[in-house]
Short mmCIF file of N, CA and C in Angstrom, two decimals:
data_model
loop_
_atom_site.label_atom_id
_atom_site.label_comp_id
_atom_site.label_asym_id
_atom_site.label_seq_id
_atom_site.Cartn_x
_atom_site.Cartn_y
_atom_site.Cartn_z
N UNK A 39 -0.18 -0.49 14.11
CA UNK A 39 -1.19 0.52 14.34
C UNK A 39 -2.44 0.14 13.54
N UNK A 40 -3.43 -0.01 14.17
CA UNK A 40 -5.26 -0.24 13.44
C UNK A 40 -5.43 1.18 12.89
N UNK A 41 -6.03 0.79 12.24
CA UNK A 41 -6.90 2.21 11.36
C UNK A 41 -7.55 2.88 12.59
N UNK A 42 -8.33 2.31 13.34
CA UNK A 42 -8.59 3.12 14.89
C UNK A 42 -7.73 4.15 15.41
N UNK A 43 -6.53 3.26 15.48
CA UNK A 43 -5.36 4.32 16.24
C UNK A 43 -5.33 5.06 15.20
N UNK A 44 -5.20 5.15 14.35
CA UNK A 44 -4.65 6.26 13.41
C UNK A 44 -5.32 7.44 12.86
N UNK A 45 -6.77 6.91 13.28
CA UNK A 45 -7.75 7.77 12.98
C UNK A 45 -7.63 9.01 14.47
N UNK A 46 -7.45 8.05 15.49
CA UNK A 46 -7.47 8.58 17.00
C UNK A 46 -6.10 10.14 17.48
N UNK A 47 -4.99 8.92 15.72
CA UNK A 47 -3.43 10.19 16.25
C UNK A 47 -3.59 11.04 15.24
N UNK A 48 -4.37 11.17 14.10
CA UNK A 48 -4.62 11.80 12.97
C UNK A 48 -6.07 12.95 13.68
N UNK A 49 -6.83 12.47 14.21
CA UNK A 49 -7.81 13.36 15.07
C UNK A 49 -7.10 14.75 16.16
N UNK A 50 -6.03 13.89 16.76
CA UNK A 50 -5.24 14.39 17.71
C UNK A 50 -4.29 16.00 17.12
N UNK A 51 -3.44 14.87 16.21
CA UNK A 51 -2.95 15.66 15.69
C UNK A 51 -2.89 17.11 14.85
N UNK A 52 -4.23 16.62 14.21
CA UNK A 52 -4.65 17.45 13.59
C UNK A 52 -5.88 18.72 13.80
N UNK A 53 -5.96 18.55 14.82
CA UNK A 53 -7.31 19.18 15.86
C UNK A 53 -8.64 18.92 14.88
N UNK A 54 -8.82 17.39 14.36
CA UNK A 54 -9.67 17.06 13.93
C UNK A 54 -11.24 16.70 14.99
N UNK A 55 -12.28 16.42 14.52
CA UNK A 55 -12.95 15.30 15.49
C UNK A 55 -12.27 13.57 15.27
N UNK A 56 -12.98 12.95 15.18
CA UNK A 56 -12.80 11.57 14.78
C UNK A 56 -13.25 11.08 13.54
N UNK A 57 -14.57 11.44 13.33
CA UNK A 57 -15.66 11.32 12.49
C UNK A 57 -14.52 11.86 11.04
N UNK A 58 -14.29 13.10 11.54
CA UNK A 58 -13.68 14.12 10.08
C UNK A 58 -12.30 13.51 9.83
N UNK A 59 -11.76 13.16 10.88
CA UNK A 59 -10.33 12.38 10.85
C UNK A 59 -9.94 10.85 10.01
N UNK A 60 -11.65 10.64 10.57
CA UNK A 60 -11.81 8.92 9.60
C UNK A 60 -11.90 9.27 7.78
N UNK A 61 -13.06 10.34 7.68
CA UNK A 61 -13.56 10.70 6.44
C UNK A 61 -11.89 11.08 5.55
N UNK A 62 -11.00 12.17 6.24
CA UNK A 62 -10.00 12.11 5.57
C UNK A 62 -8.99 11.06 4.85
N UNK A 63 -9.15 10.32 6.20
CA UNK A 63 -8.09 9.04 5.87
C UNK A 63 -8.75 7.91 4.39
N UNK A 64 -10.29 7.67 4.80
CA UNK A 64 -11.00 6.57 3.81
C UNK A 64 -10.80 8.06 2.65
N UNK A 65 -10.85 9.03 2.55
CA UNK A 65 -10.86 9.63 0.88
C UNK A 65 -8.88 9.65 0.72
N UNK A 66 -8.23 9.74 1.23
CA UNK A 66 -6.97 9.29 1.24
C UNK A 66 -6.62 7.67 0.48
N UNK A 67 -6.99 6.82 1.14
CA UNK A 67 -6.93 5.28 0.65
C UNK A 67 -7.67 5.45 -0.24
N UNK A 68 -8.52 6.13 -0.78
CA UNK A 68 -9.88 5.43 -2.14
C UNK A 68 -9.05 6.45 -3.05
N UNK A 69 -8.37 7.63 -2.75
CA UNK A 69 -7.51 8.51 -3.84
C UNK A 69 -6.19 7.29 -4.38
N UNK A 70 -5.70 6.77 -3.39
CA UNK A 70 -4.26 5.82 -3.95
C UNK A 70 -5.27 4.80 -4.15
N UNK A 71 -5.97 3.76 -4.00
CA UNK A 71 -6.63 3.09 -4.70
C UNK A 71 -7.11 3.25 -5.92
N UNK A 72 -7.83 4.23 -6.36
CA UNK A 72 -8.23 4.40 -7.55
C UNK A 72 -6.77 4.67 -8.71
N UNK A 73 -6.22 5.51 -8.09
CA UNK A 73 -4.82 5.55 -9.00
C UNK A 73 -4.38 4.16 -9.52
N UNK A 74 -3.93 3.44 -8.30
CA UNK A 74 -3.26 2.73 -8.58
C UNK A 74 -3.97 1.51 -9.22
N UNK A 75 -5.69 1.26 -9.08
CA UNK A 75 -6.39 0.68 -10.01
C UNK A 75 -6.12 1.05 -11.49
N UNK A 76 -6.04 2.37 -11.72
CA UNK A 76 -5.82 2.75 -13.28
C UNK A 76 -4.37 2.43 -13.58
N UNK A 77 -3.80 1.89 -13.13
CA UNK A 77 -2.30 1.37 -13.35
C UNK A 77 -1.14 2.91 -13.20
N UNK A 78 -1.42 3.56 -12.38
CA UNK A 78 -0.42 4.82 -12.03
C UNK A 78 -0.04 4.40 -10.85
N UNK A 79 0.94 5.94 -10.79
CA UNK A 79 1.73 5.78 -9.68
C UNK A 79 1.21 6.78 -8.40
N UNK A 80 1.96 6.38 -7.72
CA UNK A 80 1.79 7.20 -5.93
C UNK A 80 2.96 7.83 -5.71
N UNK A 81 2.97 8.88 -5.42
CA UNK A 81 4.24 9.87 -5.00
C UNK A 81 4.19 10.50 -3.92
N UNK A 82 4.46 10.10 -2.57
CA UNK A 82 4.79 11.18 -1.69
C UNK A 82 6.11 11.33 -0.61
N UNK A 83 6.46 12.34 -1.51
CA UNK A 83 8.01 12.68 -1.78
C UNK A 83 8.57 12.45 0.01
N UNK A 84 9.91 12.08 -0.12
CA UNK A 84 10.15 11.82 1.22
C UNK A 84 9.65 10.84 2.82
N UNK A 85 8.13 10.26 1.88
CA UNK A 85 7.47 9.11 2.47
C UNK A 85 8.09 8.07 2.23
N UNK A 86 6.91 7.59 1.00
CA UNK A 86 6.89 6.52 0.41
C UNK A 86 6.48 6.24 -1.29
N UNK A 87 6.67 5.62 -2.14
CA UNK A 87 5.88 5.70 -3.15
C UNK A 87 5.20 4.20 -3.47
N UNK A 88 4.29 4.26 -4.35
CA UNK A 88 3.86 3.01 -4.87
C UNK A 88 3.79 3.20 -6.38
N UNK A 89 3.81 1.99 -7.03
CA UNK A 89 3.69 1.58 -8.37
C UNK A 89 3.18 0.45 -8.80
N UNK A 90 2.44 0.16 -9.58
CA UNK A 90 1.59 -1.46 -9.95
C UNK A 90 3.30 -1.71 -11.01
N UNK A 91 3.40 -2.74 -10.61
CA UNK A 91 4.80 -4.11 -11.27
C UNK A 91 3.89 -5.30 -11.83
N UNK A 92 4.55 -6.05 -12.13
CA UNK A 92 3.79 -7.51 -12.87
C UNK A 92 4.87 -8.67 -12.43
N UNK A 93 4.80 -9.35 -12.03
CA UNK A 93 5.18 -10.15 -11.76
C UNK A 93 5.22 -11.37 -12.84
N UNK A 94 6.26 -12.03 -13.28
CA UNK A 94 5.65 -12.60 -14.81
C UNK A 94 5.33 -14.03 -14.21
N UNK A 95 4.30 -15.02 -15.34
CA UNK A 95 4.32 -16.15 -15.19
C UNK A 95 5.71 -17.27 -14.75
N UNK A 96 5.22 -18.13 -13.91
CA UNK A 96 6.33 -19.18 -13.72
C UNK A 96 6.23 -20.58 -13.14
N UNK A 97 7.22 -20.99 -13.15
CA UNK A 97 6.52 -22.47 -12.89
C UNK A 97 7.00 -22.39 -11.14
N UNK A 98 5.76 -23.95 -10.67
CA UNK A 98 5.87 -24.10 -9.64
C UNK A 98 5.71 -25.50 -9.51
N UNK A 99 6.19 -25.70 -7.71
CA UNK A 99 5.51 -27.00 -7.49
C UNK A 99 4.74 -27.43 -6.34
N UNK A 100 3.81 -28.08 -6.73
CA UNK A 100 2.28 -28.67 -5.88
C UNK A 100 2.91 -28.91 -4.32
N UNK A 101 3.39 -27.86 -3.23
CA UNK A 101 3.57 -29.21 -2.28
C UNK A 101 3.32 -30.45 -1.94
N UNK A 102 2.34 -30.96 -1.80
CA UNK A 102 1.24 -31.71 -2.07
C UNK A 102 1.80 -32.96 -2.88
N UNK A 103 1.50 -32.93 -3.97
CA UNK A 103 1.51 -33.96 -5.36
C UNK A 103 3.11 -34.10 -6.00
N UNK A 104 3.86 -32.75 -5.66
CA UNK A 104 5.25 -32.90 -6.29
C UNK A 104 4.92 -32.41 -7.66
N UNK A 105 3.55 -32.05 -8.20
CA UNK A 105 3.20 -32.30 -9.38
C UNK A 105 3.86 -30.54 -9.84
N UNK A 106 4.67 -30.02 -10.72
CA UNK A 106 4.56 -29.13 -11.72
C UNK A 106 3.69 -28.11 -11.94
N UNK A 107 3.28 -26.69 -11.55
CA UNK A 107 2.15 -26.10 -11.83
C UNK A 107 2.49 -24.91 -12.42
N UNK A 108 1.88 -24.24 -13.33
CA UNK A 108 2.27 -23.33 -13.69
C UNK A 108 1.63 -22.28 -13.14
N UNK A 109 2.46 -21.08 -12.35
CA UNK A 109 1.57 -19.89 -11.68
C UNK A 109 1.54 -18.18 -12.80
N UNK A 110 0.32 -18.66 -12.81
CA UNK A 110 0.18 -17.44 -13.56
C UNK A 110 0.59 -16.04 -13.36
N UNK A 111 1.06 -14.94 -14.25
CA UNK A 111 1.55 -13.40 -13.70
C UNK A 111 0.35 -12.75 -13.69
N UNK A 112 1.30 -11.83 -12.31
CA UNK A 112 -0.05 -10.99 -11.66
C UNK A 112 0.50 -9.60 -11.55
N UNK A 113 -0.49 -9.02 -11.35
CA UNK A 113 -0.24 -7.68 -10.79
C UNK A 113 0.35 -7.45 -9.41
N UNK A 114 1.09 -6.47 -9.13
CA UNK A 114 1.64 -6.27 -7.70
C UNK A 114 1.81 -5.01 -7.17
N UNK A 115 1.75 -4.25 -6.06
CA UNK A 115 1.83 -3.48 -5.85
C UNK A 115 3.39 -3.27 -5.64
N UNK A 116 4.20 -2.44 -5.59
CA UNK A 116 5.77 -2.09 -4.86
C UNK A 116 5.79 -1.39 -4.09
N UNK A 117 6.04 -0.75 -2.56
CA UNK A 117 6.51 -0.04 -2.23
C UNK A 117 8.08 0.43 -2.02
N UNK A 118 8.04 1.51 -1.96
CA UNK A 118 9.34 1.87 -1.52
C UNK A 118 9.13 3.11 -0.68
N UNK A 119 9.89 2.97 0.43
CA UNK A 119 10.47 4.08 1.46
C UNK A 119 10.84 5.05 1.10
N UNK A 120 10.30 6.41 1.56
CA UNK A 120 11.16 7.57 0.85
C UNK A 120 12.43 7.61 1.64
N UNK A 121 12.98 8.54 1.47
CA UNK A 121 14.44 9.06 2.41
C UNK A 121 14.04 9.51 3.58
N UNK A 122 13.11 10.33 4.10
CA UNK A 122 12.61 10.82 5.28
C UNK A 122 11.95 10.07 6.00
N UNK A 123 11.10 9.04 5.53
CA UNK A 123 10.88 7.51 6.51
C UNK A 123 11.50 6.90 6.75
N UNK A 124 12.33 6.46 6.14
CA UNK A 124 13.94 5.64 6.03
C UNK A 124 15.04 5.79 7.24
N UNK A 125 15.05 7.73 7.25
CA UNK A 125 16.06 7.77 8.47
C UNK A 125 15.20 8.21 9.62
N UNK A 126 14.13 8.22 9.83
CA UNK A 126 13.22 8.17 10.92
C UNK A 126 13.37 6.68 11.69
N UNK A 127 13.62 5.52 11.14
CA UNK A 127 13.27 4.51 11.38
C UNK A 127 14.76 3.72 11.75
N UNK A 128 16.04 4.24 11.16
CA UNK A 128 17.09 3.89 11.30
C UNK A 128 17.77 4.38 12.71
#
């Protein structure tokens, strides 16, 4: 599904226009964005949640050269499925 469609079943659904349907969704994503920029979490119960993880440094190798590289740790997002998306989908 494009952000289009979703704006289009979120309009629908919601006896939105389009315009107001989009505005919800972009202050939706910039609300879990900003959270999860400040290193918090996302909770919506029976969805889904998110959490920033770290992934630690480790070694690798160059396809390429064969050569040894070391990949630096990063930040990551996690999701997880709530229970009510879970058996929707099963």
């Amino acid at each position: 599904m494009t952000k289009k469609q979703l704006v289009e079943k979120m309009a629908e659904k919601a006896s939105l226009t389009k315009a107001d349907a989009e505005r919800a969704l972009d202050a939706f994503v910039s609300a879990i964005s900003e959270e999860l920029a400040a290193g918090g979490d996302v909770q919506l119960t029976g969805v889904f949640s998110l959490k920033v993880g770290e992934r630690p440094a480790r070694m690798g190798l160059n396809p390429k050269t064969k050569e040894k590289i070391m990949i630096p740790a990063k930040k990551v997002i996690k999701f997880k499925a709530g229970k009510q998306l879970t058996s929707l989908v099963q």
